[in-house]
Coordinates of C-alpha atoms and ligand atoms in Angstrom, one line a residue:
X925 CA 0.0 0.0 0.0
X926 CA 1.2 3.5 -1.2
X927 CA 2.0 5.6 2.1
X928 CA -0.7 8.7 2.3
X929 CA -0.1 12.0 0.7
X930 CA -0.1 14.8 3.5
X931 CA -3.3 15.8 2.2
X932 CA -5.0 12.4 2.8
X933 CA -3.8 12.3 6.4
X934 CA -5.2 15.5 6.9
X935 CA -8.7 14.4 5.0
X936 CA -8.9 10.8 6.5
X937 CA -8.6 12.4 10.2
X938 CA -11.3 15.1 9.8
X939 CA -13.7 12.3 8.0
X940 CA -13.1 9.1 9.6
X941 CA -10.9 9.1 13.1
X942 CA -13.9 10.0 15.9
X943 CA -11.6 12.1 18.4
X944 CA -12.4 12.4 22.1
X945 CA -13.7 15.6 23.7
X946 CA -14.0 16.9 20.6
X947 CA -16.0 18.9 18.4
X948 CA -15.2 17.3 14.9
X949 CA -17.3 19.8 13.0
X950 CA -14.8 22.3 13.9
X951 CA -11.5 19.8 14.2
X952 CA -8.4 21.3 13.2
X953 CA -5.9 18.3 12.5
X954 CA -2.8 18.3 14.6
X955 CA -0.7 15.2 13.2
X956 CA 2.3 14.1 15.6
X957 CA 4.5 12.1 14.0
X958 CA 7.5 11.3 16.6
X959 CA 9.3 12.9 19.1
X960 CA 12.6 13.0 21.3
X961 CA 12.8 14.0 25.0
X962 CA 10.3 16.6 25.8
X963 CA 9.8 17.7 22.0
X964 CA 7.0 16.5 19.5
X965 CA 7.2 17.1 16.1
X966 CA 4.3 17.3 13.1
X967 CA 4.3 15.6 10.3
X968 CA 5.5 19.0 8.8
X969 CA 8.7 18.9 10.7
X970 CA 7.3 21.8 13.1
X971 CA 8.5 20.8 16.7
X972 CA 6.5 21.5 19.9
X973 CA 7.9 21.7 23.3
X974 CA 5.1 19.1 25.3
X975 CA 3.9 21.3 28.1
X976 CA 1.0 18.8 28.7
X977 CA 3.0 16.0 28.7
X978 CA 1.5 13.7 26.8
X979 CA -2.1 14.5 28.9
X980 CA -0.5 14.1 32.1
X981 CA 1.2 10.7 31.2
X982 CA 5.0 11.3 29.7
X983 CA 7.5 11.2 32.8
X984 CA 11.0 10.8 31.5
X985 CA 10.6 12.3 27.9
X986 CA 9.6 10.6 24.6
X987 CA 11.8 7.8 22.9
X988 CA 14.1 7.6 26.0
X989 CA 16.5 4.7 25.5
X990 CA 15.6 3.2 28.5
X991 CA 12.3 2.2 28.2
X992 CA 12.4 1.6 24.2
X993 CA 14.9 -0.8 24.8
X994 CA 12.5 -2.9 27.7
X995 CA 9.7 -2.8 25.3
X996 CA 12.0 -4.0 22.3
X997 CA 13.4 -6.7 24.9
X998 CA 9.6 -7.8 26.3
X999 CA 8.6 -8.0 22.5
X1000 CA 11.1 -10.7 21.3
X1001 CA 9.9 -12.8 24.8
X1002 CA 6.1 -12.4 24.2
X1003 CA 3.7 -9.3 23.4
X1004 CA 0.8 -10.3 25.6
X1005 CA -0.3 -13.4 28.4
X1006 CA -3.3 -13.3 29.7
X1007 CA -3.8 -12.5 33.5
X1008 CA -6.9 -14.6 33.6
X1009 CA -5.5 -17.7 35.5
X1010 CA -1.7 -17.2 34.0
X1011 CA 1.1 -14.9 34.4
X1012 CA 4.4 -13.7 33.1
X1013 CA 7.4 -12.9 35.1
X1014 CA 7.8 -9.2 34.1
X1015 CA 4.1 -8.0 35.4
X1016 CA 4.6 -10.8 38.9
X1017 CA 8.2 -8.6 39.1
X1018 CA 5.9 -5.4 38.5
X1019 CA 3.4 -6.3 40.7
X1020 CA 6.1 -6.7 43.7
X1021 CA 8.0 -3.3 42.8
X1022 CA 4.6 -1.6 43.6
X1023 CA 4.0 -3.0 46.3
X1024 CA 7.8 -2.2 47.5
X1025 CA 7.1 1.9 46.9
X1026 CA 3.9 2.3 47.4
X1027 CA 1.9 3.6 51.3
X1028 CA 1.8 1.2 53.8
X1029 CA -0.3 -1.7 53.7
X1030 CA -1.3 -2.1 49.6
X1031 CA 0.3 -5.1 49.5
X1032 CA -2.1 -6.6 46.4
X1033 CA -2.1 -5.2 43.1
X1034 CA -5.1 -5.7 40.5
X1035 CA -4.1 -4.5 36.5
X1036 CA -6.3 -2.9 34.5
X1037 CA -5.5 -0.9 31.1
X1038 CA -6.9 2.8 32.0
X1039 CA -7.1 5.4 34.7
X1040 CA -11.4 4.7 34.6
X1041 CA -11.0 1.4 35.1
X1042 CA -8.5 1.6 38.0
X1043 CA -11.5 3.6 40.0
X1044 CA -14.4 1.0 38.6
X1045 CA -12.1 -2.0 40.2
X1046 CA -11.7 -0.3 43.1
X1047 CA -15.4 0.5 43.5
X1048 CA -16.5 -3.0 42.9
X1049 CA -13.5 -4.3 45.1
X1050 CA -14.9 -2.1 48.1
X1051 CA -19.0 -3.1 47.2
X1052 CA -18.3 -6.4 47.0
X1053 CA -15.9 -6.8 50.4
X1054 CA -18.6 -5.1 52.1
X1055 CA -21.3 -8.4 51.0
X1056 CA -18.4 -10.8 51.6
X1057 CA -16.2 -9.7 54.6
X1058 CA -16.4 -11.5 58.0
X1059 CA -19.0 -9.3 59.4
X1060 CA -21.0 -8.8 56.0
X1061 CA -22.4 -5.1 56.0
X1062 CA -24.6 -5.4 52.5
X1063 CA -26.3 -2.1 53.1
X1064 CA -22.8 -0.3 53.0
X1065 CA -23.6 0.6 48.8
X1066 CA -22.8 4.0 48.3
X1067 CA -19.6 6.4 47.9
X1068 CA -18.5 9.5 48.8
X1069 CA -17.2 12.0 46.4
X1070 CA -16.5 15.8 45.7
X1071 CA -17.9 17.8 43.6
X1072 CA -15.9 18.8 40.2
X1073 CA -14.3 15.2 40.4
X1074 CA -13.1 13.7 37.5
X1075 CA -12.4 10.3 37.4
X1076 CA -12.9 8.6 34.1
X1077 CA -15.4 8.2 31.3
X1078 CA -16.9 4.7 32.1
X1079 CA -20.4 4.7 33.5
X1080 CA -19.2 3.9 37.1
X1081 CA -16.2 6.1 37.0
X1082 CA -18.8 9.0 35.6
X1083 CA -21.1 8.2 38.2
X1084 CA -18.3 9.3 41.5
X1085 CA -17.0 12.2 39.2
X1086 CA -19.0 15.5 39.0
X1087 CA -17.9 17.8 36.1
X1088 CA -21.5 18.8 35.1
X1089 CA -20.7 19.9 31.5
X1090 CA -19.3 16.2 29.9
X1091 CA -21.7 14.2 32.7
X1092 CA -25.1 15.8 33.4
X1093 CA -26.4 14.1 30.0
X1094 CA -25.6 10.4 31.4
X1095 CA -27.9 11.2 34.6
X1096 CA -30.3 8.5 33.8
X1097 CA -28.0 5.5 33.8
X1098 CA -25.5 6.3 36.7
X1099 CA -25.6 5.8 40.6
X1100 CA -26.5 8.1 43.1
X1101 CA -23.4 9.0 45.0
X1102 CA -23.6 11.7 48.1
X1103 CA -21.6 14.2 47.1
X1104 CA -19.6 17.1 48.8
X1105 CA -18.3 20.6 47.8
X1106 CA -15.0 20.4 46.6
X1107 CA -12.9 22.6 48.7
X1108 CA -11.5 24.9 46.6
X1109 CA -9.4 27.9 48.4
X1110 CA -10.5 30.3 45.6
X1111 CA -14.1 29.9 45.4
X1112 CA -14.8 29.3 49.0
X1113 CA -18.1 28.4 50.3
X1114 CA -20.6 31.8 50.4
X1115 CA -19.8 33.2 53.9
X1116 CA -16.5 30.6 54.3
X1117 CA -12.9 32.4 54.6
X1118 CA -10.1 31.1 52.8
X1119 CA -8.5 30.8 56.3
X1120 CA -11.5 28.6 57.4
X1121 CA -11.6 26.1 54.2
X1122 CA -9.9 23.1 56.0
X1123 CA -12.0 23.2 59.2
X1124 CA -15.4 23.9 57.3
X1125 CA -14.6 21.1 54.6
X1126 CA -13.7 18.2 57.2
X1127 CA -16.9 19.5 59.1
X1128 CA -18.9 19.1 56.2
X1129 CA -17.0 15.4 55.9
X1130 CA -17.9 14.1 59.7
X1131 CA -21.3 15.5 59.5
X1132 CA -22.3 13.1 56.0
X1133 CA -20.4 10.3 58.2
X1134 CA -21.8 10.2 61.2
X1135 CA -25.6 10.5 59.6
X1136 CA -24.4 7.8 56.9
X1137 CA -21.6 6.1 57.5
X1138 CA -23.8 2.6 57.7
X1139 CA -24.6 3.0 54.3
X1140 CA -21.8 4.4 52.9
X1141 CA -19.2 1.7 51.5
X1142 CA -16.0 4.1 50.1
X1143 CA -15.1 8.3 49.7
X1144 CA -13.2 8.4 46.6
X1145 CA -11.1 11.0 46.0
X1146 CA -8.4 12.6 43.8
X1147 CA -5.6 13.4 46.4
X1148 CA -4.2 17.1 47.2
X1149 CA -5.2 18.1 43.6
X1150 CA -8.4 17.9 41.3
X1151 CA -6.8 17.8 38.1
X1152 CA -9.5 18.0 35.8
X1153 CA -11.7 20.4 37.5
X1154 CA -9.0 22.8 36.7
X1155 CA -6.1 21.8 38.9
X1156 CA -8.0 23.2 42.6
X1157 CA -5.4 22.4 44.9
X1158 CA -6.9 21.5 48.3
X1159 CA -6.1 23.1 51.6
X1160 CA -3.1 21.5 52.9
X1161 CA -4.0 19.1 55.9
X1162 CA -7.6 18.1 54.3
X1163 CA -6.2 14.2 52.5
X1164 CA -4.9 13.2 55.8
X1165 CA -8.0 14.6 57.8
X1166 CA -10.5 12.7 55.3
X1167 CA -8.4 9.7 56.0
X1168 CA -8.6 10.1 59.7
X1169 CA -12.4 10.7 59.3
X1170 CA -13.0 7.6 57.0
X1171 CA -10.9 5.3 59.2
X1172 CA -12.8 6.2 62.5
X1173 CA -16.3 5.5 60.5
X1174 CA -15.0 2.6 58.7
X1175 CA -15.5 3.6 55.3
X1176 CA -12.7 2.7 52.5
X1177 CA -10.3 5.6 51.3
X1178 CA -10.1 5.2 47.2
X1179 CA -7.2 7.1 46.2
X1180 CA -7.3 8.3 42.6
X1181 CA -3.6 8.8 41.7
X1182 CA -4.1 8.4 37.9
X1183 CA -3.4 12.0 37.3
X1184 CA -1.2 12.8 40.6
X1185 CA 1.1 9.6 40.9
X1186 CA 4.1 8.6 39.5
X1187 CA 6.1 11.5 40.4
X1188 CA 4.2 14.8 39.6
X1189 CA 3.9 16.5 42.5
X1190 CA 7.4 15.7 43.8
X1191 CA 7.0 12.6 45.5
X1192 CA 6.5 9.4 43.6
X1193 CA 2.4 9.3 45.2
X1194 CA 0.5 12.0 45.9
X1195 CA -0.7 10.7 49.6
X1196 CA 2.6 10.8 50.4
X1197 CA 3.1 14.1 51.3
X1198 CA 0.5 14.2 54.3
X1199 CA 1.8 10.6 55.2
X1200 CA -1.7 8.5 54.4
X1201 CA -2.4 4.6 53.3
X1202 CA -5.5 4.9 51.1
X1203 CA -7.4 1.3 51.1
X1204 CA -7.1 1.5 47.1
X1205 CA -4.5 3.7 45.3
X1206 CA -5.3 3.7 41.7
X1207 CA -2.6 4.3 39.2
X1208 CA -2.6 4.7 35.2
X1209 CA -1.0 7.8 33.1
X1210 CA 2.4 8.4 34.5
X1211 CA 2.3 4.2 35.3
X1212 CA 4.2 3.4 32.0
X1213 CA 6.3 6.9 31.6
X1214 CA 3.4 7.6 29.0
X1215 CA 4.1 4.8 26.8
X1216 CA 1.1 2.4 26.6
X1217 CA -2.0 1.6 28.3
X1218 CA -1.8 0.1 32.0
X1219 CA -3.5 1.0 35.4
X1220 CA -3.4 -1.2 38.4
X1221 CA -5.5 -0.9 41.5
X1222 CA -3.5 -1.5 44.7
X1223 CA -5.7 -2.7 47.9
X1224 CA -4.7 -4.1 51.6
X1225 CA -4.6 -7.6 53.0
X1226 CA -7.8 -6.7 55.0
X1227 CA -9.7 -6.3 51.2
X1228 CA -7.6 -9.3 49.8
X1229 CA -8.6 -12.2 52.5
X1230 CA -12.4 -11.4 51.8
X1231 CA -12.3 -12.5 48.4
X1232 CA -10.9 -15.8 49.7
X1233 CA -12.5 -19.1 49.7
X1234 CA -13.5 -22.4 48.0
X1235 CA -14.1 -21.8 44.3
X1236 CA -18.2 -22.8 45.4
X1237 CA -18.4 -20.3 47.6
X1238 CA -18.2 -17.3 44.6
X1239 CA -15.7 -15.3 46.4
X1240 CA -13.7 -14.7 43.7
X1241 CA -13.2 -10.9 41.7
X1242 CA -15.6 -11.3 38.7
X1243 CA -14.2 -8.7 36.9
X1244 CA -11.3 -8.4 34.6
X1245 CA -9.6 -6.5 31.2
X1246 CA -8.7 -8.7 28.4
X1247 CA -5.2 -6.5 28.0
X1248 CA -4.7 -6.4 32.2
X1249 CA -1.3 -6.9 33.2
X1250 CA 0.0 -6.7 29.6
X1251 CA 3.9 -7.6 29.7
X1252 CA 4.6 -5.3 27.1
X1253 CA 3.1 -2.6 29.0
X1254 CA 4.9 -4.3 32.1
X1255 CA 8.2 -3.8 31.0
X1256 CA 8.0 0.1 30.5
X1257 CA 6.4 0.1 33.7
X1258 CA 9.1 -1.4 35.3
X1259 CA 12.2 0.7 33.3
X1260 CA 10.0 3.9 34.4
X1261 CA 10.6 2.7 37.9
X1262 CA 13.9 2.0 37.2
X1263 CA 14.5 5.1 35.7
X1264 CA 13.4 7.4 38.2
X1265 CA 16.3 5.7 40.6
X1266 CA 19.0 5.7 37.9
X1267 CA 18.0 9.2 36.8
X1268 CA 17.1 10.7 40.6
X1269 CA 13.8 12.2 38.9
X1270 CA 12.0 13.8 42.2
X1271 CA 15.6 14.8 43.3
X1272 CA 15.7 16.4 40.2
X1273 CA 12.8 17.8 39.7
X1274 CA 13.2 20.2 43.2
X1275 CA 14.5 23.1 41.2
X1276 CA 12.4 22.8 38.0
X1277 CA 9.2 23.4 41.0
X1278 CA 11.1 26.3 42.0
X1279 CA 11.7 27.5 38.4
X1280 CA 8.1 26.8 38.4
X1281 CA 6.6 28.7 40.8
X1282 CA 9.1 32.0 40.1
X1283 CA 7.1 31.9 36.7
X1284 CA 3.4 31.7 38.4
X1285 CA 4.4 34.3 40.4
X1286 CA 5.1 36.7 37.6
X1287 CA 2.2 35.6 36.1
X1288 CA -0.5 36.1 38.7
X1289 CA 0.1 40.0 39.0
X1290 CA -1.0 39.9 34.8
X1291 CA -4.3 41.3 34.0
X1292 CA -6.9 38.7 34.2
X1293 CA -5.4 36.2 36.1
X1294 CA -7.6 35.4 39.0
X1295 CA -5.9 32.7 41.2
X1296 CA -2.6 30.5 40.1
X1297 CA -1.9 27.0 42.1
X1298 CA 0.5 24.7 41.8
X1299 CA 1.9 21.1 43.0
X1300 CA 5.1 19.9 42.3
X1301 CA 4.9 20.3 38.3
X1302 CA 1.2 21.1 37.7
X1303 CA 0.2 23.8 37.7
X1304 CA -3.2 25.7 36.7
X1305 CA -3.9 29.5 36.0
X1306 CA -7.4 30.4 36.4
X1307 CA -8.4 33.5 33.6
X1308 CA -11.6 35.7 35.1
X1309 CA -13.3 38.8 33.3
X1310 CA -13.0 40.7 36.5
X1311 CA -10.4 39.8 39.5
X1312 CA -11.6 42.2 41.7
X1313 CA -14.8 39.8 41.5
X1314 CA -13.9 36.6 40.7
X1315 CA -16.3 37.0 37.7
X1316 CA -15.4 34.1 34.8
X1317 CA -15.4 34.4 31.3
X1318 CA -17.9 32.9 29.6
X1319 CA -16.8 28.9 28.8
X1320 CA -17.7 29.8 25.0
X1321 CA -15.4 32.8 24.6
X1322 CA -12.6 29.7 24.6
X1323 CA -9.9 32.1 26.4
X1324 CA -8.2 29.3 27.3
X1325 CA -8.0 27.9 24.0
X1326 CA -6.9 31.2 22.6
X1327 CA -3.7 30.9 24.8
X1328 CA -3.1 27.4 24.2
X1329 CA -3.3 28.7 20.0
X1330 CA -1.0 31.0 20.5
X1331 CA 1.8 29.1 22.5
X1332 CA 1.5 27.1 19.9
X1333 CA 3.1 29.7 17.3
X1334 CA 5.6 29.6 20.0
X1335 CA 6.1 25.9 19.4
X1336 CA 5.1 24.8 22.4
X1337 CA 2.0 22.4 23.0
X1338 CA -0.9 23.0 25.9
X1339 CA -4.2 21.8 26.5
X1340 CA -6.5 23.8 28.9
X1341 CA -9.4 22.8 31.3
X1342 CA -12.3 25.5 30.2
X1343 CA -10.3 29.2 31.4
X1344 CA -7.9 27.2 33.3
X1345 CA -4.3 27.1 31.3
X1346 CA -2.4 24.0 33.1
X1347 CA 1.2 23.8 33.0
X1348 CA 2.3 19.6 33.1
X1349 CA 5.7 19.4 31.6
X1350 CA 7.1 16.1 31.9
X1351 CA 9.3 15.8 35.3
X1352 CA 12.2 15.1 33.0
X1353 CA 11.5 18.8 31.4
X1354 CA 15.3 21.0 31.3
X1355 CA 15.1 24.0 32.9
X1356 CA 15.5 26.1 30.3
X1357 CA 12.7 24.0 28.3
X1358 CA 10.4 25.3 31.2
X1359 CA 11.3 28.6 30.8
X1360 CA 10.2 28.3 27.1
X1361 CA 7.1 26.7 28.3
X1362 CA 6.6 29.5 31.0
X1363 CA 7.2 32.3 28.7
X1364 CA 4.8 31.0 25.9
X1365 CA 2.0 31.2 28.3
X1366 CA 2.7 34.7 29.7
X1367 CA 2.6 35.5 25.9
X1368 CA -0.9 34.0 25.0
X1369 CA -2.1 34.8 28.3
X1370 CA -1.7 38.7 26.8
X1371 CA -2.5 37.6 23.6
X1372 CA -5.9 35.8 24.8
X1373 CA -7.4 38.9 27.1
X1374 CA -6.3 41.6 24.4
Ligands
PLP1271 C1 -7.3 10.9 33.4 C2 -7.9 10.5 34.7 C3 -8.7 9.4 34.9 C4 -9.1 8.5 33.7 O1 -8.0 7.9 33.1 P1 -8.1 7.2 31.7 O2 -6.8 6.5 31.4 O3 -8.3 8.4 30.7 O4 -9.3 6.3 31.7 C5 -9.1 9.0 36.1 N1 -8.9 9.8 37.2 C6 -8.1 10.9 37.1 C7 -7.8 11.7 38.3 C8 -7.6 11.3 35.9 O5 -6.9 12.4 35.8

């Protein structure tokens, strides 16, 4: 077969791929061809500096030598063994190395191929201990979660995540879940100071436990920052408080690290930083550096010995992914691990959040710019029509879009959340890449409120 003119990429794309979150009547093709270290480049030669890395997944850089050469090295072995009843020795090693890093106490690991199907496994994990544990508590059916969540595009991922504009629609066929304001530090609650967020948040928590606790089987939650909602970094103190709360009521802790894991905020898991063991971690994006597709939920012995029994008594995990605990998959996972010893990445990336947050703080004295936030290496800027009021643009005048287009005449790549413009550089980012990065926003940030 003749390779495609340019042309017919370009045609075939608009006409025939169905992209995600988008509006194809009005898709503009952006073809990637390849890319080395923290660069992209077109199928026109133009090269882009990945400020998004990826969407939230690359870690050490395209192409790295690394983990091409594992994945080269797992393909002559075998390309995929199912985890139904089998194994392979690179996802068992896997398996063990995450167990070895990760909080006290997730000592099991369950793959999956994607971020939403790490949460629905550990929703259906924590239901189904709840009608199968020693002391069988079947009316424990429903979760906790916050408001603005975002947790992934399946039915039951959709159903604990709250971003009203992609789920209201789905309504009909999803579960109730209770749900609580997400504490957000720049759109307190009405009559709620800033100063008072934590204590007014965790308040809100213990009240919704104590009245429901006995129903209530797992909160799930996106720890210290809710990426998709616009990167709303919580009040410092309110992860390890929600896991104080939830352990003294007895209701699982999901942790959804798919976004905050694997490094980006500075410390390979996001729980880390307040010191708390979640019941489930879930991990996907960064899990493979931002190679291929892989998420594993990690649980606790205490989860693990309720699914035990004789094969008649049905204890067993009905649920699986035909692709789970892939080996090719298994094998980046593992060199990204590796790497981030070899190549000291969270030492490393200690100045490039300090290059980081020099830039915000330029940037948040610009016209328009209502709040900044950051952890570790994300970080979102929040554009308002009026900062003295906190009064947003409207979603359709895309002014987060219309930065994003203009960094990219700068030849650098962003994607934004609504009038949010979120900086995610890959940890493995240069510090004079960043700079680039930095000074291509501040550009379209002028550019986009003209
Ligand atoms: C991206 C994301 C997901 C969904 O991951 P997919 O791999 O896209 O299914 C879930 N939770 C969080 C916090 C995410 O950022």
């Amino acid at each position: 077969m003749d390779e495609p003119t340019r042309e017919e990429l370009d045609e075939w794309d608009r006409r025939i791929v169905w992209h995600p979150f988008t509006q194809m009547a009005e898709y503009e093709p952006l073809i990637l061809q390849r890319a080395e270290g923290c660069t992209v480049v077109d199928v026109d030669g133009n090269r882009y500096l990945d400020g998004t890395s990826s969407l939230w997944c690359n870690v050490h850089g395209h192409c790295h030598p690394r983990l091409d050469a594992a994945a080269k090295e797992q393909l002559d072995r075998v390309a995929h063994v199912t985890a139904l009843g089998c194994s392979n020795p690179t996802t068992i090693r896997l398996a063990k190395r995450l167990v070895d890093i990760a909080p006290e106490g997730l000592s099991h690991v369950f793959f999956s191929d994607d971020g939403a199907t790490s949460v629905e496994v550990a929703l259906k994990m924590a239901f189904q201990y709840w009608r199968q544990c020693d002391r069988p508590r079947p009316e424990k059916t429903r979760y906790i979660a916050l408001a603005d969540a975002y947790h992934g595009d399946t039915l039951g991922s959709v159903s604990v995540s709250g971003v009203a504009r992609f789920h209201a629609m789905f309504e009909p066929l999803l579960f109730a879940t209770d749900r609580l304001a997400c504490p957000n530090p720049y759109h307190p609650p009405s009559g709620v100071a800033e100063a008072d967020l934590l204590e007014h948040a965790v308040g809100e928590l213990e009240a919704v436990l104590a009245d429901h606790h006995e129903r209530i089987a797992a909160m799930v939650i996106e720890p210290l920052v809710q990426a998709a909602a616009g990167m709303i970094v919580h009040p410092p103190g309110y992860l390890k408080a929600v896991r104080e709360l939830t352990r003294k009521y007895d209701v699982f802790l999901i942790a959804d690290e798919v976004a905050v894991g694997m490094g980006r905020t500075g410390k390979m898991f996001a729980c880390q930083h307040e010191g708390v063991a979640p019941d489930f971690l879930c991990l996907a994006k960064g899990l493979t550096g931002g190679y291929l597709p892989m998420a594993a939920t990690l649980t606790t012995d205490r989860v693990w010995q309720a699914f035990l029994g004789n094969y008649a008594e049905s204890k067993s995990f009905f649920h699986g992914h035909t692709y789970g605990g892939n080996p090719l998959a298994a094998a980046v996972a593992l060199a990204t691990l590796e790497v981030f010893e070899e190549e000291q990445t969270l030492k490393n990336m200690q100045p490039k959040i300090a290059r980081l947050a020099e830039h915000l703080d330029r940037i948040k004295t610009m016209p328009h710019v209502g709040h900044v936030r950051q952890c570790g290496l994300l970080a979102g800027i929040e554009l308002v029509r009026d900062t003295s009021t906190k009064e947003p643009y409207p979603w359709q005048e895309k002014r987060g879009i219309r930065v994003c287009n203009h960094a990219r005449t700068e030849g650098v790549l962003l994607r934004p959340l609504g009038n949010v413009v979120v900086i995610i550089p890959p940890p493995a980012i240069s510090l004079e890449e960043l700079d680039r990065i930095c000074q291509a926003v501040e550009n379209g940030i002028r550019a986009a409120v003209a």
